[in-house]
Short mmCIF file of C-alpha atoms and ligand atoms in Angstrom, two decimals:
data_model
loop_
_atom_site.label_atom_id
_atom_site.label_comp_id
_atom_site.label_asym_id
_atom_site.label_seq_id
_atom_site.Cartn_x
_atom_site.Cartn_y
_atom_site.Cartn_z
CA MET A 1279 39.66 0.13 29.37
CA ARG A 1280 36.19 -0.79 28.31
CA TYR A 1281 33.47 -0.96 30.87
CA ASN A 1282 31.20 -3.88 30.67
CA VAL A 1283 28.00 -1.98 31.28
CA ARG A 1284 24.84 -3.75 30.29
CA MET A 1285 22.55 -1.29 28.55
CA PRO A 1286 18.87 -1.66 29.42
CA LYS A 1287 17.11 -3.32 26.51
CA LYS A 1288 14.70 -1.05 24.65
CA LYS A 1289 11.21 -2.10 25.61
CA GLN A 1290 9.44 -3.96 22.85
CA PHE A 1291 7.02 -1.67 21.08
CA GLN A 1292 3.36 -2.40 21.71
CA LEU A 1293 0.75 -0.99 19.36
CA THR A 1294 -2.04 0.14 21.65
CA LYS A 1295 -3.99 2.26 19.16
CA PRO A 1296 -5.68 0.01 16.63
CA ILE A 1297 -4.73 0.28 12.97
CA HIS A 1298 -7.38 -1.23 10.73
CA HIS A 1299 -5.75 -0.25 7.46
CA VAL A 1300 -2.25 0.93 6.68
CA ALA A 1301 -1.33 2.29 3.25
CA PHE A 1302 2.15 2.58 1.78
CA ILE A 1303 3.56 4.71 -1.00
CA MET A 1304 6.56 2.59 -1.84
CA ASP A 1305 8.82 5.33 -3.15
CA GLY A 1306 12.57 5.72 -3.68
CA ASN A 1307 13.39 2.52 -5.58
CA GLY A 1308 15.17 4.32 -8.41
CA ARG A 1309 17.25 6.49 -6.07
CA TRP A 1310 18.12 3.44 -3.96
CA ALA A 1311 19.50 1.72 -7.06
CA LYS A 1312 21.29 4.82 -8.35
CA LEU A 1313 23.10 5.27 -5.03
CA ARG A 1314 24.51 1.78 -5.49
CA GLY A 1315 25.46 2.31 -9.12
CA LEU A 1316 22.75 -0.10 -10.24
CA PRO A 1317 20.11 0.34 -12.95
CA ARG A 1318 16.82 1.75 -11.60
CA HIS A 1319 14.92 -1.45 -12.27
CA LEU A 1320 16.99 -3.37 -9.71
CA GLY A 1321 15.54 -1.01 -7.13
CA HIS A 1322 12.08 -2.23 -8.12
CA HIS A 1323 13.26 -5.81 -7.82
CA GLU A 1324 14.54 -5.28 -4.29
CA ALA A 1325 11.33 -3.39 -3.47
CA CYS A 1326 9.21 -6.47 -4.07
CA ASN A 1327 11.06 -8.34 -1.29
CA ARG A 1328 9.99 -5.69 1.20
CA ILE A 1329 6.28 -6.18 0.49
CA ILE A 1330 6.12 -9.63 2.05
CA GLU A 1331 8.38 -8.61 4.94
CA ILE A 1332 6.17 -5.63 5.75
CA PHE A 1333 3.12 -7.88 5.41
CA GLU A 1334 4.69 -10.07 8.11
CA VAL A 1335 5.20 -7.10 10.44
CA CYS A 1336 1.56 -6.09 9.90
CA ARG A 1337 0.52 -9.58 10.94
CA LYS A 1338 2.62 -9.29 14.04
CA PHE A 1339 0.79 -6.10 15.03
CA ASN A 1340 -2.58 -7.45 13.94
CA ILE A 1341 -3.04 -4.90 11.16
CA ARG A 1342 -5.47 -6.74 8.91
CA VAL A 1343 -5.55 -4.55 5.81
CA MET A 1344 -2.56 -3.17 3.91
CA SER A 1345 -2.50 -1.18 0.68
CA PHE A 1346 0.66 -0.94 -1.42
CA TYR A 1347 1.04 1.60 -4.24
CA ALA A 1348 2.78 -0.38 -6.97
CA PHE A 1349 2.05 1.58 -10.16
CA SER A 1350 0.17 4.84 -10.66
CA THR A 1351 -1.85 6.03 -13.64
CA GLU A 1352 0.95 8.57 -14.14
CA ASN A 1353 3.73 5.97 -14.12
CA TRP A 1354 2.98 5.27 -17.81
CA ASN A 1355 5.08 8.38 -18.39
CA ARG A 1356 8.20 6.34 -17.60
CA PRO A 1357 10.40 4.66 -20.22
CA GLN A 1358 8.81 1.46 -21.57
CA ASP A 1359 11.83 -0.55 -20.48
CA GLU A 1360 11.32 0.44 -16.84
CA ILE A 1361 7.59 -0.33 -17.06
CA ASP A 1362 8.36 -3.77 -18.53
CA HIS A 1363 10.76 -4.55 -15.70
CA LEU A 1364 8.20 -3.41 -13.14
CA MET A 1365 5.60 -5.76 -14.61
CA ASP A 1366 8.14 -8.63 -14.72
CA TYR A 1367 8.88 -8.15 -11.03
CA LEU A 1368 5.22 -7.91 -10.07
CA GLU A 1369 4.56 -11.19 -11.86
CA GLU A 1370 7.53 -12.74 -10.08
CA PHE A 1371 6.21 -11.46 -6.75
CA PHE A 1372 2.75 -12.94 -7.26
CA ASN A 1373 4.10 -16.26 -8.56
CA LYS A 1374 6.53 -16.54 -5.68
CA GLU A 1375 4.32 -15.46 -2.79
CA ILE A 1376 0.82 -16.62 -3.61
CA ASP A 1377 1.18 -20.06 -1.97
CA TYR A 1378 2.48 -18.42 1.17
CA LEU A 1379 -0.30 -15.82 1.19
CA CYS A 1380 -2.85 -18.61 0.86
CA SER A 1381 -1.24 -20.60 3.67
CA VAL A 1382 -1.73 -17.72 6.11
CA GLY A 1383 -5.26 -16.89 4.95
CA ALA A 1384 -4.46 -13.67 3.09
CA ARG A 1385 -6.65 -12.33 0.33
CA LEU A 1386 -5.15 -10.36 -2.49
CA MET A 1387 -7.04 -7.35 -3.82
CA ILE A 1388 -6.04 -5.24 -6.76
CA SER A 1389 -7.16 -1.62 -6.96
CA GLY A 1390 -6.78 -0.04 -10.35
CA ASP A 1391 -7.60 -0.50 -14.01
CA LEU A 1392 -6.12 -3.81 -15.10
CA SER A 1393 -7.38 -3.43 -18.67
CA ARG A 1394 -4.31 -1.40 -19.65
CA ILE A 1395 -1.86 -3.82 -18.03
CA ARG A 1396 -0.15 -6.21 -20.46
CA GLU A 1397 -1.93 -9.53 -20.89
CA GLN A 1398 0.57 -11.85 -19.20
CA THR A 1399 0.70 -9.70 -16.06
CA ARG A 1400 -3.09 -9.37 -16.04
CA LYS A 1401 -3.39 -13.14 -16.19
CA VAL A 1402 -1.05 -13.62 -13.24
CA CYS A 1403 -3.08 -11.04 -11.31
CA TYR A 1404 -6.41 -12.73 -12.08
CA ASP A 1405 -4.98 -16.12 -11.07
CA ALA A 1406 -3.74 -14.70 -7.78
CA LEU A 1407 -7.09 -13.00 -7.12
CA GLU A 1408 -8.95 -16.21 -7.85
CA ARG A 1409 -6.71 -18.35 -5.66
CA THR A 1410 -6.99 -16.10 -2.62
CA LYS A 1411 -10.61 -14.98 -2.98
CA ASN A 1412 -11.99 -17.05 -0.09
CA ASN A 1413 -9.34 -15.98 2.42
CA ASP A 1414 -10.28 -13.38 4.98
CA SER A 1415 -7.65 -13.17 7.72
CA TRP A 1416 -5.53 -10.50 6.00
CA ILE A 1417 -6.06 -8.30 2.97
CA LEU A 1418 -3.17 -7.27 0.78
CA ASN A 1419 -4.43 -4.57 -1.55
CA VAL A 1420 -2.04 -3.86 -4.42
CA CYS A 1421 -2.73 -0.58 -6.22
CA LEU A 1422 -1.83 -1.19 -9.83
CA ASN A 1423 -2.49 1.30 -12.59
CA TYR A 1424 -4.24 3.16 -9.81
CA GLY A 1425 -5.10 6.85 -9.72
CA GLY A 1426 -7.26 8.47 -7.06
CA ARG A 1427 -8.88 10.92 -9.47
CA ASP A 1428 -9.53 8.19 -12.01
CA GLU A 1429 -11.14 6.08 -9.28
CA ILE A 1430 -13.44 8.93 -8.22
CA VAL A 1431 -14.48 9.65 -11.81
CA ARG A 1432 -15.22 5.94 -12.39
CA ALA A 1433 -17.30 5.72 -9.23
CA THR A 1434 -19.23 8.84 -10.24
CA LYS A 1435 -19.97 7.42 -13.69
CA ALA A 1436 -21.10 4.07 -12.24
CA ILE A 1437 -23.43 5.81 -9.79
CA ALA A 1438 -24.80 8.11 -12.52
CA GLN A 1439 -25.48 5.06 -14.69
CA GLU A 1440 -27.44 3.39 -11.87
CA VAL A 1441 -29.55 6.54 -11.53
CA VAL A 1442 -30.15 6.68 -15.29
CA ASP A 1443 -31.15 2.99 -15.23
CA GLY A 1444 -33.60 3.67 -12.42
CA LYS A 1445 -31.76 1.39 -9.98
CA LEU A 1446 -30.83 4.20 -7.64
CA LYS A 1447 -32.41 7.44 -6.45
CA ILE A 1448 -30.30 10.57 -6.13
CA GLU A 1449 -31.33 10.91 -2.48
CA ASP A 1450 -29.82 7.46 -1.79
CA ILE A 1451 -26.32 8.69 -2.69
CA ASP A 1452 -24.33 9.19 0.47
CA GLU A 1453 -20.72 8.74 1.58
CA ALA A 1454 -21.12 5.05 2.30
CA LEU A 1455 -22.66 4.37 -1.10
CA PHE A 1456 -19.94 6.37 -2.81
CA ALA A 1457 -17.23 4.45 -0.93
CA ASN A 1458 -18.84 1.22 -2.07
CA HIS A 1459 -18.26 2.21 -5.70
CA LEU A 1460 -14.53 2.67 -5.22
CA TYR A 1461 -11.96 -0.08 -5.88
CA THR A 1462 -11.53 -0.35 -2.11
CA ALA A 1463 -15.22 -1.11 -1.45
CA GLY A 1464 -15.56 -2.94 1.83
CA LEU A 1465 -12.17 -1.95 3.23
CA PRO A 1466 -11.95 0.14 6.41
CA ASP A 1467 -10.77 3.75 6.18
CA ILE A 1468 -7.01 4.21 6.25
CA ASP A 1469 -5.61 4.96 9.69
CA LEU A 1470 -1.98 5.38 8.72
CA MET A 1471 -0.47 6.41 5.40
CA ILE A 1472 3.30 6.02 5.08
CA ARG A 1473 5.39 7.41 2.25
CA THR A 1474 9.02 6.43 2.02
CA SER A 1475 11.95 8.28 0.40
CA GLY A 1476 11.37 11.72 1.87
CA GLU A 1477 8.83 13.00 -0.65
CA GLN A 1478 5.86 14.62 1.03
CA ARG A 1479 2.92 14.33 -1.32
CA LEU A 1480 0.07 11.95 -2.12
CA SER A 1481 0.80 11.50 -5.84
CA ASN A 1482 -2.86 10.69 -6.55
CA TYR A 1483 -3.01 7.90 -3.95
CA LEU A 1484 -6.29 6.87 -2.32
CA LEU A 1485 -7.60 10.45 -2.28
CA TYR A 1486 -11.02 9.60 -0.87
CA GLN A 1487 -9.80 6.96 1.58
CA ASN A 1488 -7.08 9.14 3.11
CA ALA A 1489 -9.55 11.79 4.33
CA TYR A 1490 -8.68 11.29 8.02
CA SER A 1491 -5.57 9.15 7.98
CA GLU A 1492 -2.38 10.11 9.78
CA PHE A 1493 0.49 10.78 7.37
CA VAL A 1494 4.00 9.65 8.23
CA PHE A 1495 6.83 10.57 5.87
CA THR A 1496 10.10 8.76 6.34
CA PRO A 1497 13.38 9.49 4.54
CA VAL A 1498 14.08 5.75 4.28
CA LYS A 1499 13.86 4.53 0.69
CA TRP A 1500 11.40 1.67 0.15
CA PRO A 1501 14.04 -1.01 -0.60
CA ASP A 1502 15.54 -0.21 2.85
CA PHE A 1503 12.15 -0.08 4.59
CA LYS A 1504 12.38 -3.02 6.97
CA GLU A 1505 10.82 -3.84 10.32
CA LYS A 1506 12.74 -1.26 12.34
CA ALA A 1507 11.84 1.61 10.00
CA PHE A 1508 8.19 0.50 9.96
CA VAL A 1509 8.02 0.24 13.75
CA ASP A 1510 9.41 3.80 13.96
CA CYS A 1511 6.43 4.90 11.84
CA LEU A 1512 4.04 2.98 14.10
CA GLU A 1513 5.53 4.72 17.13
CA GLU A 1514 5.03 8.06 15.42
CA PHE A 1515 1.41 7.13 14.66
CA GLN A 1516 0.86 6.16 18.28
CA SER A 1517 2.03 9.58 19.46
CA ARG A 1518 -0.55 11.38 17.33
CA ASN A 1519 -3.80 12.73 18.64
CA ARG A 1520 -6.57 11.96 16.21
CA ARG A 1521 -9.48 14.32 16.61
CA PHE A 1522 -11.67 13.76 13.56
CA GLY A 1523 -12.87 17.33 13.81
CA GLY A 1524 -13.79 16.96 17.47
CA LEU A 1525 -11.89 18.14 20.51
CA LYS A 1526 -8.64 16.93 22.00
CA ASN A 1527 -9.14 13.41 23.18
CA GLU A 1528 -6.60 12.87 25.96
C1 IPE B 2917 8.65 3.94 -6.58
O1 IPE B 2917 10.01 4.18 -6.78
C2 IPE B 2917 8.11 2.87 -7.49
C3 IPE B 2917 7.24 3.34 -8.56
C4 IPE B 2917 6.85 4.56 -8.72
C5 IPE B 2917 6.75 2.35 -9.48
P1 IPE B 2917 10.52 5.20 -7.90
O2 IPE B 2917 10.77 4.45 -9.15
O3 IPE B 2917 9.58 6.33 -8.02
O4 IPE B 2917 11.89 5.67 -7.28
P2 IPE B 2917 12.44 7.16 -7.27
O5 IPE B 2917 11.40 8.01 -6.63
O6 IPE B 2917 12.68 7.53 -8.70
O7 IPE B 2917 13.68 7.06 -6.46
C1 IPE B 2918 4.15 7.32 -6.57
O1 IPE B 2918 5.52 7.48 -6.75
C2 IPE B 2918 3.68 6.06 -7.24
C3 IPE B 2918 4.14 4.81 -6.66
C4 IPE B 2918 4.89 4.67 -5.59
C5 IPE B 2918 3.71 3.62 -7.34
P1 IPE B 2918 6.11 8.40 -7.93
O2 IPE B 2918 7.57 8.36 -7.79
O3 IPE B 2918 5.53 7.97 -9.23
O4 IPE B 2918 5.52 9.83 -7.56
P2 IPE B 2918 6.03 11.28 -7.95
O5 IPE B 2918 6.18 11.33 -9.44
O6 IPE B 2918 7.34 11.48 -7.26
O7 IPE B 2918 4.98 12.21 -7.42
MG1 MG B 2919 9.39 8.10 -7.04
#
């Protein structure tokens, strides 16, 4: 006999600690595909669908800024065929979602060196940047051909050049000025950094910006990373005690 016991509904999760910026390392696409007997690139295709879904969850929790690691400076070491597919899918993502992003007031940002990205993808990126440039409700920062070390070296060179040109004095260089020379200039520091797929490393991601973020590593592979898995990460974040070098704050 089955008892008809009504289980108490799990209380809806409320985010009470503010998150100004959440960053994702969208990892595990290849393994997700392999587990299903599919070619790796279909994992990347499925991965793109999660970006907009996770964007929606961020909106629900009023998280204004999101960074997504789409392609690292080291990902050029992959077979050309996989890189081509990745670029195809990124183009498809931008073409498909840009109207929607505009309709909800989202601005697209791209962090990374677009000069090495093939021309047709670069063009789609520039179009998307142009079309969303006046939006300010949400910021979707896509890290493309991005490397944290590369970004820091570029910022250092740009600052050095300003000193050489007499536009800047060495004593004016501080953390805020340095941050303003990074791709992410103007964005708040990262509060929460999530990596999917069980790997526990930064892989050259937002090295400067992650100085005091909380790291959450989930075994869920990015193509499976839906609202429930994300909310689990938010709950984990909420249980953390952020001290910023000070004393326990509870
Ligand atoms: C992340 O998934 C996407 C990119 C790095 C572009 P992977 O392609 O790294 O998937 P795994 O880690 O091999 O499973
Ligand atoms: C990091 O994932 C880069 C992106 C998610 C775009 P990788 O799969 O390239 O990182 P490693 O090689 O496992 O460190
Ligand atoms: Mg990987």
